[in-house]
mmCIF file of N, CA and C in Angstrom:
data_model
loop_
_atom_site.group_PDB
_atom_site.id
_atom_site.type_symbol
_atom_site.label_atom_id
_atom_site.label_comp_id
_atom_site.label_asym_id
_atom_site.label_seq_id
_atom_site.Cartn_x
_atom_site.Cartn_y
_atom_site.Cartn_z
ATOM 1 N N UNK A 22 88.498 110.764 117.710
ATOM 2 C CA UNK A 22 88.478 110.267 116.350
ATOM 3 C C UNK A 22 88.745 108.769 116.361
ATOM 4 N N UNK A 23 87.884 108.036 115.734
ATOM 5 C CA UNK A 23 88.104 106.605 115.589
ATOM 6 C C UNK A 23 89.042 106.380 114.420
ATOM 7 N N UNK A 24 89.997 105.509 114.610
ATOM 8 C CA UNK A 24 90.954 105.222 113.542
ATOM 9 C C UNK A 24 91.343 103.751 113.609
ATOM 10 N N UNK A 25 91.600 103.184 112.451
ATOM 11 C CA UNK A 25 92.102 101.821 112.412
ATOM 12 C C UNK A 25 93.607 101.856 112.646
ATOM 13 N N UNK A 26 94.112 100.838 113.262
ATOM 14 C CA UNK A 26 95.522 100.795 113.642
ATOM 15 C C UNK A 26 96.438 100.516 112.453
ATOM 16 N N UNK A 27 97.711 100.719 112.692
ATOM 17 C CA UNK A 27 98.730 100.386 111.696
ATOM 18 C C UNK A 27 98.702 98.889 111.391
ATOM 19 N N UNK A 28 98.371 98.086 112.408
ATOM 20 C CA UNK A 28 98.266 96.636 112.181
ATOM 21 C C UNK A 28 97.235 96.324 111.099
ATOM 22 N N UNK A 29 96.102 97.026 111.136
ATOM 23 C CA UNK A 29 95.064 96.805 110.127
ATOM 24 C C UNK A 29 95.570 97.232 108.756
ATOM 25 N N UNK A 30 96.213 98.402 108.693
ATOM 26 C CA UNK A 30 96.777 98.862 107.417
ATOM 27 C C UNK A 30 97.720 97.814 106.838
ATOM 28 N N UNK A 31 98.635 97.330 107.662
ATOM 29 C CA UNK A 31 99.608 96.349 107.192
ATOM 30 C C UNK A 31 98.945 95.018 106.853
ATOM 31 N N UNK A 32 97.948 94.621 107.622
ATOM 32 C CA UNK A 32 97.248 93.367 107.335
ATOM 33 C C UNK A 32 96.570 93.431 105.968
ATOM 34 N N UNK A 33 96.023 94.583 105.630
ATOM 35 C CA UNK A 33 95.395 94.745 104.314
ATOM 36 C C UNK A 33 96.443 94.757 103.202
ATOM 37 N N UNK A 34 97.598 95.352 103.473
ATOM 38 C CA UNK A 34 98.697 95.342 102.502
ATOM 39 C C UNK A 34 99.185 93.909 102.285
ATOM 40 N N UNK A 35 99.416 93.192 103.383
ATOM 41 C CA UNK A 35 99.930 91.822 103.317
ATOM 42 C C UNK A 35 98.957 90.901 102.586
ATOM 43 N N UNK A 36 97.701 90.949 102.968
ATOM 44 C CA UNK A 36 96.735 90.047 102.341
ATOM 45 C C UNK A 36 96.522 90.396 100.869
ATOM 46 N N UNK A 37 96.580 91.677 100.542
ATOM 47 C CA UNK A 37 96.482 92.075 99.127
ATOM 48 C C UNK A 37 97.669 91.534 98.339
ATOM 49 N N UNK A 38 98.858 91.621 98.933
ATOM 50 C CA UNK A 38 100.059 91.089 98.277
ATOM 51 C C UNK A 38 99.937 89.582 98.082
ATOM 52 N N UNK A 39 99.489 88.878 99.106
ATOM 53 C CA UNK A 39 99.336 87.426 98.993
ATOM 54 C C UNK A 39 98.274 87.066 97.954
ATOM 55 N N UNK A 40 97.248 87.866 97.839
ATOM 56 C CA UNK A 40 96.211 87.615 96.828
ATOM 57 C C UNK A 40 96.793 87.699 95.424
ATOM 58 N N UNK A 41 97.768 88.569 95.239
ATOM 59 C CA UNK A 41 98.397 88.720 93.921
ATOM 60 C C UNK A 41 99.363 87.574 93.597
ATOM 61 N N UNK A 42 99.628 86.709 94.558
ATOM 62 C CA UNK A 42 100.569 85.602 94.343
ATOM 63 C C UNK A 42 99.901 84.359 93.747
ATOM 64 N N UNK A 43 98.614 84.430 93.502
ATOM 65 C CA UNK A 43 97.883 83.327 92.851
ATOM 66 C C UNK A 43 98.073 81.973 93.527
ATOM 67 N N UNK A 44 97.995 81.955 94.850
ATOM 68 C CA UNK A 44 98.081 80.701 95.585
ATOM 69 C C UNK A 44 99.484 80.239 95.901
ATOM 70 N N UNK A 45 100.498 80.982 95.468
ATOM 71 C CA UNK A 45 101.882 80.634 95.786
ATOM 72 C C UNK A 45 102.260 81.218 97.140
ATOM 73 N N UNK A 46 103.191 80.553 97.798
ATOM 74 C CA UNK A 46 103.677 81.040 99.083
ATOM 75 C C UNK A 46 104.631 82.207 98.870
ATOM 76 N N UNK A 47 104.643 83.127 99.833
ATOM 77 C CA UNK A 47 105.577 84.256 99.809
ATOM 78 C C UNK A 47 106.137 84.416 101.218
ATOM 79 N N UNK A 48 107.427 84.618 101.322
ATOM 80 C CA UNK A 48 108.049 84.720 102.641
ATOM 81 C C UNK A 48 107.725 86.052 103.304
ATOM 82 N N UNK A 49 107.735 86.010 104.604
ATOM 83 C CA UNK A 49 107.501 87.211 105.408
ATOM 84 C C UNK A 49 108.533 88.282 105.085
ATOM 85 N N UNK A 50 109.789 87.869 104.940
ATOM 86 C CA UNK A 50 110.854 88.846 104.665
ATOM 87 C C UNK A 50 110.686 89.485 103.289
ATOM 88 N N UNK A 51 110.236 88.716 102.302
ATOM 89 C CA UNK A 51 110.006 89.289 100.968
ATOM 90 C C UNK A 51 108.874 90.319 100.993
ATOM 91 N N UNK A 52 107.816 90.006 101.722
ATOM 92 C CA UNK A 52 106.702 90.954 101.833
ATOM 93 C C UNK A 52 107.172 92.218 102.547
ATOM 94 N N UNK A 53 107.913 92.027 103.645
ATOM 95 C CA UNK A 53 108.401 93.171 104.426
ATOM 96 C C UNK A 53 109.290 94.074 103.577
ATOM 97 N N UNK A 54 110.223 93.471 102.843
ATOM 98 C CA UNK A 54 111.123 94.261 101.983
ATOM 99 C C UNK A 54 110.354 95.003 100.901
ATOM 100 N N UNK A 55 109.462 94.307 100.246
ATOM 101 C CA UNK A 55 108.718 94.896 99.133
ATOM 102 C C UNK A 55 107.905 96.119 99.560
ATOM 103 N N UNK A 56 107.402 96.094 100.784
ATOM 104 C CA UNK A 56 106.516 97.168 101.240
ATOM 105 C C UNK A 56 107.145 98.080 102.290
ATOM 106 N N UNK A 57 108.426 97.879 102.583
ATOM 107 C CA UNK A 57 109.118 98.749 103.523
ATOM 108 C C UNK A 57 108.587 98.669 104.945
ATOM 109 N N UNK A 58 108.224 97.475 105.357
ATOM 110 C CA UNK A 58 107.690 97.241 106.698
ATOM 111 C C UNK A 58 108.735 96.467 107.488
ATOM 112 N N UNK A 59 108.897 96.781 108.769
ATOM 113 C CA UNK A 59 109.894 96.070 109.565
ATOM 114 C C UNK A 59 109.543 94.584 109.630
ATOM 115 N N UNK A 60 110.573 93.752 109.546
ATOM 116 C CA UNK A 60 110.380 92.298 109.540
ATOM 117 C C UNK A 60 109.703 91.832 110.826
ATOM 118 N N UNK A 61 110.077 92.436 111.940
ATOM 119 C CA UNK A 61 109.509 92.049 113.234
ATOM 120 C C UNK A 61 108.004 92.337 113.268
ATOM 121 N N UNK A 62 107.625 93.518 112.809
ATOM 122 C CA UNK A 62 106.206 93.881 112.803
ATOM 123 C C UNK A 62 105.442 93.018 111.799
ATOM 124 N N UNK A 63 106.069 92.737 110.669
ATOM 125 C CA UNK A 63 105.452 91.878 109.654
ATOM 126 C C UNK A 63 105.161 90.498 110.230
ATOM 127 N N UNK A 64 106.121 89.949 110.969
ATOM 128 C CA UNK A 64 105.924 88.637 111.583
ATOM 129 C C UNK A 64 104.752 88.655 112.560
ATOM 130 N N UNK A 65 104.629 89.740 113.316
ATOM 131 C CA UNK A 65 103.529 89.860 114.277
ATOM 132 C C UNK A 65 102.175 89.900 113.549
ATOM 133 N N UNK A 66 102.094 90.686 112.488
ATOM 134 C CA UNK A 66 100.848 90.794 111.720
ATOM 135 C C UNK A 66 100.502 89.445 111.084
ATOM 136 N N UNK A 67 101.486 88.785 110.494
ATOM 137 C CA UNK A 67 101.237 87.484 109.868
ATOM 138 C C UNK A 67 100.819 86.433 110.895
ATOM 139 N N UNK A 68 101.389 86.503 112.085
ATOM 140 C CA UNK A 68 101.003 85.580 113.151
ATOM 141 C C UNK A 68 99.534 85.773 113.530
ATOM 142 N N UNK A 69 99.109 87.023 113.643
ATOM 143 C CA UNK A 69 97.702 87.313 113.951
ATOM 144 C C UNK A 69 96.788 86.833 112.825
ATOM 145 N N UNK A 70 97.205 87.061 111.588
ATOM 146 C CA UNK A 70 96.410 86.608 110.441
ATOM 147 C C UNK A 70 96.330 85.080 110.390
ATOM 148 N N UNK A 71 97.415 84.432 110.765
ATOM 149 C CA UNK A 71 97.419 82.967 110.794
ATOM 150 C C UNK A 71 96.489 82.461 111.901
ATOM 151 N N UNK A 72 96.590 83.057 113.086
ATOM 152 C CA UNK A 72 95.709 82.659 114.189
ATOM 153 C C UNK A 72 94.243 82.914 113.851
ATOM 154 N N UNK A 73 93.986 83.943 113.049
ATOM 155 C CA UNK A 73 92.635 84.261 112.613
ATOM 156 C C UNK A 73 92.186 83.460 111.402
ATOM 157 N N UNK A 74 93.034 82.536 110.962
ATOM 158 C CA UNK A 74 92.742 81.642 109.832
ATOM 159 C C UNK A 74 92.532 82.376 108.504
ATOM 160 N N UNK A 75 93.167 83.539 108.377
ATOM 161 C CA UNK A 75 93.122 84.290 107.120
ATOM 162 C C UNK A 75 94.237 83.813 106.201
ATOM 163 N N UNK A 76 95.386 83.460 106.783
ATOM 164 C CA UNK A 76 96.510 82.938 106.011
ATOM 165 C C UNK A 76 96.940 81.600 106.594
ATOM 166 N N UNK A 77 97.666 80.850 105.786
ATOM 167 C CA UNK A 77 98.292 79.619 106.250
ATOM 168 C C UNK A 77 99.779 79.725 105.950
ATOM 169 N N UNK A 78 100.562 78.936 106.665
ATOM 170 C CA UNK A 78 102.008 78.994 106.452
ATOM 171 C C UNK A 78 102.551 77.606 106.159
ATOM 172 N N UNK A 79 103.724 77.617 105.547
ATOM 173 C CA UNK A 79 104.429 76.383 105.227
ATOM 174 C C UNK A 79 105.912 76.663 105.418
ATOM 175 N N UNK A 80 106.571 75.805 106.181
ATOM 176 C CA UNK A 80 108.000 75.998 106.423
ATOM 177 C C UNK A 80 108.817 75.375 105.300
ATOM 178 N N UNK A 81 110.042 75.835 105.197
ATOM 179 C CA UNK A 81 110.951 75.266 104.213
ATOM 180 C C UNK A 81 111.362 76.264 103.155
ATOM 181 N N UNK A 82 112.231 75.791 102.257
ATOM 182 C CA UNK A 82 112.807 76.648 101.224
ATOM 183 C C UNK A 82 111.741 77.313 100.348
ATOM 184 N N UNK A 83 110.715 76.587 100.006
ATOM 185 C CA UNK A 83 109.646 77.135 99.171
ATOM 186 C C UNK A 83 108.430 77.539 100.001
ATOM 187 N N UNK A 84 108.640 77.671 101.298
ATOM 188 C CA UNK A 84 107.549 77.997 102.202
ATOM 189 C C UNK A 84 107.255 79.477 102.283
ATOM 190 N N UNK A 85 106.498 79.816 103.269
ATOM 191 C CA UNK A 85 106.083 81.192 103.489
ATOM 192 C C UNK A 85 104.621 81.218 103.868
ATOM 193 N N UNK A 86 103.922 82.216 103.375
ATOM 194 C CA UNK A 86 102.505 82.401 103.693
ATOM 195 C C UNK A 86 101.692 82.514 102.416
ATOM 196 N N UNK A 87 100.444 82.078 102.509
ATOM 197 C CA UNK A 87 99.486 82.296 101.432
ATOM 198 C C UNK A 87 98.104 82.423 102.062
ATOM 199 N N UNK A 88 97.164 82.914 101.292
ATOM 200 C CA UNK A 88 95.798 83.055 101.787
ATOM 201 C C UNK A 88 95.207 81.682 102.066
ATOM 202 N N UNK A 89 94.344 81.606 103.065
ATOM 203 C CA UNK A 89 93.714 80.334 103.419
ATOM 204 C C UNK A 89 92.588 79.965 102.461
ATOM 205 N N UNK A 90 92.086 80.957 101.732
ATOM 206 C CA UNK A 90 91.036 80.724 100.734
ATOM 207 C C UNK A 90 91.106 81.831 99.695
ATOM 208 N N UNK A 91 90.302 81.743 98.680
ATOM 209 C CA UNK A 91 90.322 82.733 97.597
ATOM 210 C C UNK A 91 90.034 84.138 98.133
ATOM 211 N N UNK A 92 90.659 85.129 97.516
ATOM 212 C CA UNK A 92 90.514 86.520 97.959
ATOM 213 C C UNK A 92 89.063 86.979 97.959
ATOM 214 N N UNK A 93 88.273 86.472 97.043
ATOM 215 C CA UNK A 93 86.866 86.891 97.005
ATOM 216 C C UNK A 93 86.027 86.235 98.094
ATOM 217 N N UNK A 94 86.621 85.313 98.846
ATOM 218 C CA UNK A 94 85.940 84.638 99.954
ATOM 219 C C UNK A 94 86.398 85.163 101.316
ATOM 220 N N UNK A 95 87.313 86.130 101.325
ATOM 221 C CA UNK A 95 87.815 86.718 102.572
ATOM 222 C C UNK A 95 87.285 88.140 102.666
ATOM 223 N N UNK A 96 86.499 88.405 103.697
ATOM 224 C CA UNK A 96 85.956 89.756 103.856
ATOM 225 C C UNK A 96 86.975 90.653 104.562
ATOM 226 N N UNK A 97 86.846 91.934 104.323
ATOM 227 C CA UNK A 97 87.684 92.905 105.032
ATOM 228 C C UNK A 97 87.438 92.764 106.534
ATOM 229 N N UNK A 98 86.212 92.452 106.929
ATOM 230 C CA UNK A 98 85.897 92.263 108.349
ATOM 231 C C UNK A 98 86.730 91.138 108.951
ATOM 232 N N UNK A 99 86.887 90.025 108.234
ATOM 233 C CA UNK A 99 87.704 88.911 108.737
ATOM 234 C C UNK A 99 89.136 89.361 109.007
ATOM 235 N N UNK A 100 89.669 90.146 108.102
ATOM 236 C CA UNK A 100 91.048 90.624 108.243
ATOM 237 C C UNK A 100 91.164 91.557 109.439
ATOM 238 N N UNK A 101 90.254 92.502 109.542
ATOM 239 C CA UNK A 101 90.280 93.468 110.647
ATOM 240 C C UNK A 101 90.140 92.747 111.984
ATOM 241 N N UNK A 102 89.188 91.845 112.087
ATOM 242 C CA UNK A 102 88.986 91.126 113.351
ATOM 243 C C UNK A 102 90.170 90.226 113.699
ATOM 244 N N UNK A 103 90.836 89.680 112.690
ATOM 245 C CA UNK A 103 91.988 88.813 112.952
ATOM 246 C C UNK A 103 93.107 89.570 113.652
ATOM 247 N N UNK A 104 93.313 90.824 113.282
ATOM 248 C CA UNK A 104 94.428 91.575 113.872
ATOM 249 C C UNK A 104 94.013 92.493 115.017
ATOM 250 N N UNK A 105 92.741 92.862 115.095
ATOM 251 C CA UNK A 105 92.293 93.803 116.124
ATOM 252 C C UNK A 105 91.308 93.225 117.121
ATOM 253 N N UNK A 106 90.659 92.139 116.772
ATOM 254 C CA UNK A 106 89.599 91.634 117.634
ATOM 255 C C UNK A 106 88.307 92.387 117.360
ATOM 256 N N UNK A 107 87.392 92.378 118.318
ATOM 257 C CA UNK A 107 86.092 93.025 118.107
ATOM 258 C C UNK A 107 86.219 94.523 117.832
ATOM 259 N N UNK A 108 85.347 95.018 116.978
ATOM 260 C CA UNK A 108 85.326 96.448 116.664
ATOM 261 C C UNK A 108 84.571 97.218 117.743
ATOM 262 N N UNK A 109 84.997 98.434 117.998
ATOM 263 C CA UNK A 109 84.337 99.360 118.926
ATOM 264 C C UNK A 109 83.768 98.623 120.132
ATOM 265 N N UNK A 110 84.596 98.477 121.110
ATOM 266 C CA UNK A 110 84.205 97.698 122.268
ATOM 267 C C UNK A 110 84.470 98.461 123.563
ATOM 268 N N UNK A 111 83.693 99.511 123.854
ATOM 269 C CA UNK A 111 83.879 100.219 125.116
ATOM 270 C C UNK A 111 83.445 99.334 126.283
ATOM 271 N N UNK A 112 83.865 99.690 127.478
ATOM 272 C CA UNK A 112 83.558 98.874 128.652
ATOM 273 C C UNK A 112 82.079 98.585 128.811
ATOM 274 N N UNK A 113 81.226 99.589 128.571
ATOM 275 C CA UNK A 113 79.793 99.360 128.774
ATOM 276 C C UNK A 113 79.244 98.327 127.795
ATOM 277 N N UNK A 114 79.824 98.242 126.604
ATOM 278 C CA UNK A 114 79.363 97.245 125.635
ATOM 279 C C UNK A 114 79.831 95.851 126.034
ATOM 280 N N UNK A 115 80.993 95.774 126.678
ATOM 281 C CA UNK A 115 81.534 94.481 127.106
ATOM 282 C C UNK A 115 80.799 93.950 128.332
ATOM 283 N N UNK A 116 80.609 94.839 129.320
ATOM 284 C CA UNK A 116 80.068 94.408 130.608
ATOM 285 C C UNK A 116 78.566 94.595 130.732
ATOM 286 N N UNK A 117 77.999 95.469 129.904
ATOM 287 C CA UNK A 117 76.582 95.778 130.017
ATOM 288 C C UNK A 117 76.288 96.804 131.092
ATOM 289 N N UNK A 118 77.348 97.282 131.764
ATOM 290 C CA UNK A 118 77.188 98.262 132.839
ATOM 291 C C UNK A 118 77.759 99.601 132.406
ATOM 292 N N UNK A 119 76.932 100.621 132.488
ATOM 293 C CA UNK A 119 77.405 101.970 132.182
ATOM 294 C C UNK A 119 77.933 102.617 133.456
ATOM 295 N N UNK A 120 78.856 103.541 133.298
ATOM 296 C CA UNK A 120 79.484 104.168 134.452
ATOM 297 C C UNK A 120 78.671 105.328 135.017
ATOM 298 N N UNK A 121 77.838 105.928 134.210
ATOM 299 C CA UNK A 121 77.035 107.053 134.682
ATOM 300 C C UNK A 121 75.568 106.690 134.756
ATOM 301 N N UNK A 122 74.859 107.313 135.682
ATOM 302 C CA UNK A 122 73.424 107.060 135.795
ATOM 303 C C UNK A 122 72.722 107.583 134.548
ATOM 304 N N UNK A 123 71.827 106.792 134.015
ATOM 305 C CA UNK A 123 71.071 107.202 132.841
ATOM 306 C C UNK A 123 71.883 107.246 131.559
ATOM 307 N N UNK A 124 73.040 106.620 131.553
ATOM 308 C CA UNK A 124 73.908 106.627 130.370
ATOM 309 C C UNK A 124 73.338 105.697 129.297
ATOM 310 N N UNK A 125 73.180 106.225 128.118
ATOM 311 C CA UNK A 125 72.685 105.428 126.997
ATOM 312 C C UNK A 125 73.713 105.331 125.868
ATOM 313 N N UNK A 126 74.974 105.500 126.196
ATOM 314 C CA UNK A 126 76.026 105.474 125.176
ATOM 315 C C UNK A 126 76.140 104.120 124.490
ATOM 316 N N UNK A 127 75.795 103.065 125.213
ATOM 317 C CA UNK A 127 75.907 101.722 124.650
ATOM 318 C C UNK A 127 75.115 101.614 123.342
ATOM 319 N N UNK A 128 73.984 102.286 123.272
ATOM 320 C CA UNK A 128 73.147 102.254 122.067
ATOM 321 C C UNK A 128 73.929 102.795 120.869
ATOM 322 N N UNK A 129 74.625 103.914 121.077
ATOM 323 C CA UNK A 129 75.399 104.541 119.998
ATOM 324 C C UNK A 129 76.549 103.639 119.573
ATOM 325 N N UNK A 130 77.298 103.113 120.554
ATOM 326 C CA UNK A 130 78.449 102.266 120.239
ATOM 327 C C UNK A 130 78.019 100.990 119.533
ATOM 328 N N UNK A 131 76.920 100.420 119.960
ATOM 329 C CA UNK A 131 76.423 99.201 119.326
ATOM 330 C C UNK A 131 76.025 99.467 117.877
ATOM 331 N N UNK A 132 75.322 100.561 117.650
ATOM 332 C CA UNK A 132 74.899 100.928 116.293
ATOM 333 C C UNK A 132 76.117 101.202 115.403
ATOM 334 N N UNK A 133 77.116 101.901 115.949
ATOM 335 C CA UNK A 133 78.332 102.201 115.186
ATOM 336 C C UNK A 133 79.070 100.918 114.822
ATOM 337 N N UNK A 134 79.192 100.001 115.781
ATOM 338 C CA UNK A 134 79.870 98.726 115.526
ATOM 339 C C UNK A 134 79.138 97.934 114.447
ATOM 340 N N UNK A 135 77.817 97.864 114.557
ATOM 341 C CA UNK A 135 77.030 97.120 113.572
ATOM 342 C C UNK A 135 77.192 97.709 112.173
ATOM 343 N N UNK A 136 77.219 99.023 112.090
ATOM 344 C CA UNK A 136 77.377 99.698 110.801
ATOM 345 C C UNK A 136 78.753 99.419 110.192
ATOM 346 N N UNK A 137 79.792 99.529 111.019
ATOM 347 C CA UNK A 137 81.149 99.233 110.541
ATOM 348 C C UNK A 137 81.275 97.780 110.098
ATOM 349 N N UNK A 138 80.762 96.872 110.918
ATOM 350 C CA UNK A 138 80.853 95.456 110.575
ATOM 351 C C UNK A 138 80.129 95.159 109.263
ATOM 352 N N UNK A 139 78.967 95.755 109.084
ATOM 353 C CA UNK A 139 78.203 95.540 107.847
ATOM 354 C C UNK A 139 78.990 96.051 106.639
ATOM 355 N N UNK A 140 79.601 97.214 106.781
ATOM 356 C CA UNK A 140 80.389 97.782 105.683
ATOM 357 C C UNK A 140 81.605 96.917 105.385
ATOM 358 N N UNK A 141 82.370 96.551 106.411
ATOM 359 C CA UNK A 141 83.562 95.729 106.210
ATOM 360 C C UNK A 141 83.205 94.350 105.656
ATOM 361 N N UNK A 142 82.075 93.812 106.070
ATOM 362 C CA UNK A 142 81.637 92.503 105.585
ATOM 363 C C UNK A 142 81.242 92.568 104.110
ATOM 364 N N UNK A 143 80.807 93.730 103.661
ATOM 365 C CA UNK A 143 80.332 93.862 102.276
ATOM 366 C C UNK A 143 81.469 93.934 101.251
ATOM 367 N N UNK A 144 82.700 94.095 101.725
ATOM 368 C CA UNK A 144 83.861 94.143 100.829
ATOM 369 C C UNK A 144 84.718 92.903 101.033
ATOM 370 N N UNK A 145 85.155 92.329 99.929
ATOM 371 C CA UNK A 145 86.082 91.206 100.011
ATOM 372 C C UNK A 145 87.487 91.715 99.696
ATOM 373 N N UNK A 146 88.454 90.891 100.003
ATOM 374 C CA UNK A 146 89.838 91.232 99.704
ATOM 375 C C UNK A 146 90.022 91.486 98.213
ATOM 376 N N UNK A 147 89.316 90.758 97.392
ATOM 377 C CA UNK A 147 89.458 90.952 95.940
ATOM 378 C C UNK A 147 88.994 92.344 95.502
ATOM 379 N N UNK A 148 88.152 92.996 96.284
ATOM 380 C CA UNK A 148 87.747 94.372 95.971
ATOM 381 C C UNK A 148 88.893 95.363 96.165
ATOM 382 N N UNK A 149 89.905 94.967 96.923
ATOM 383 C CA UNK A 149 91.016 95.869 97.249
ATOM 384 C C UNK A 149 92.210 95.719 96.321
ATOM 385 N N UNK A 150 92.193 94.707 95.469
ATOM 386 C CA UNK A 150 93.363 94.492 94.606
ATOM 387 C C UNK A 150 93.061 94.787 93.147
#
């Protein structure tokens, strides 16, 4: 069974919360408390989102995190890729080499990845709030 990770779930929760802040910064600890997520895990998710350029941060008393652009300009795909990297990436898709003779699994995995990416790209963060 293919499943999205807890990181993706939390990333969608975090970005949805930040979208509701109307461009204001919100601290990691406030988000964690509000949603019952461990502060340590929240920091990890926010760090991935920051590295993926989905959120920006500002230090200081009025600092915290906010979205890097409007919620309607951030696709669900951007969020997922920021915290998980490429979708559906079996070894044969990465290397181009299948492990079994006559294996055509790469075709299925490639089609599945393209379908997921198209679906995730078609939804923006604003569709989730």
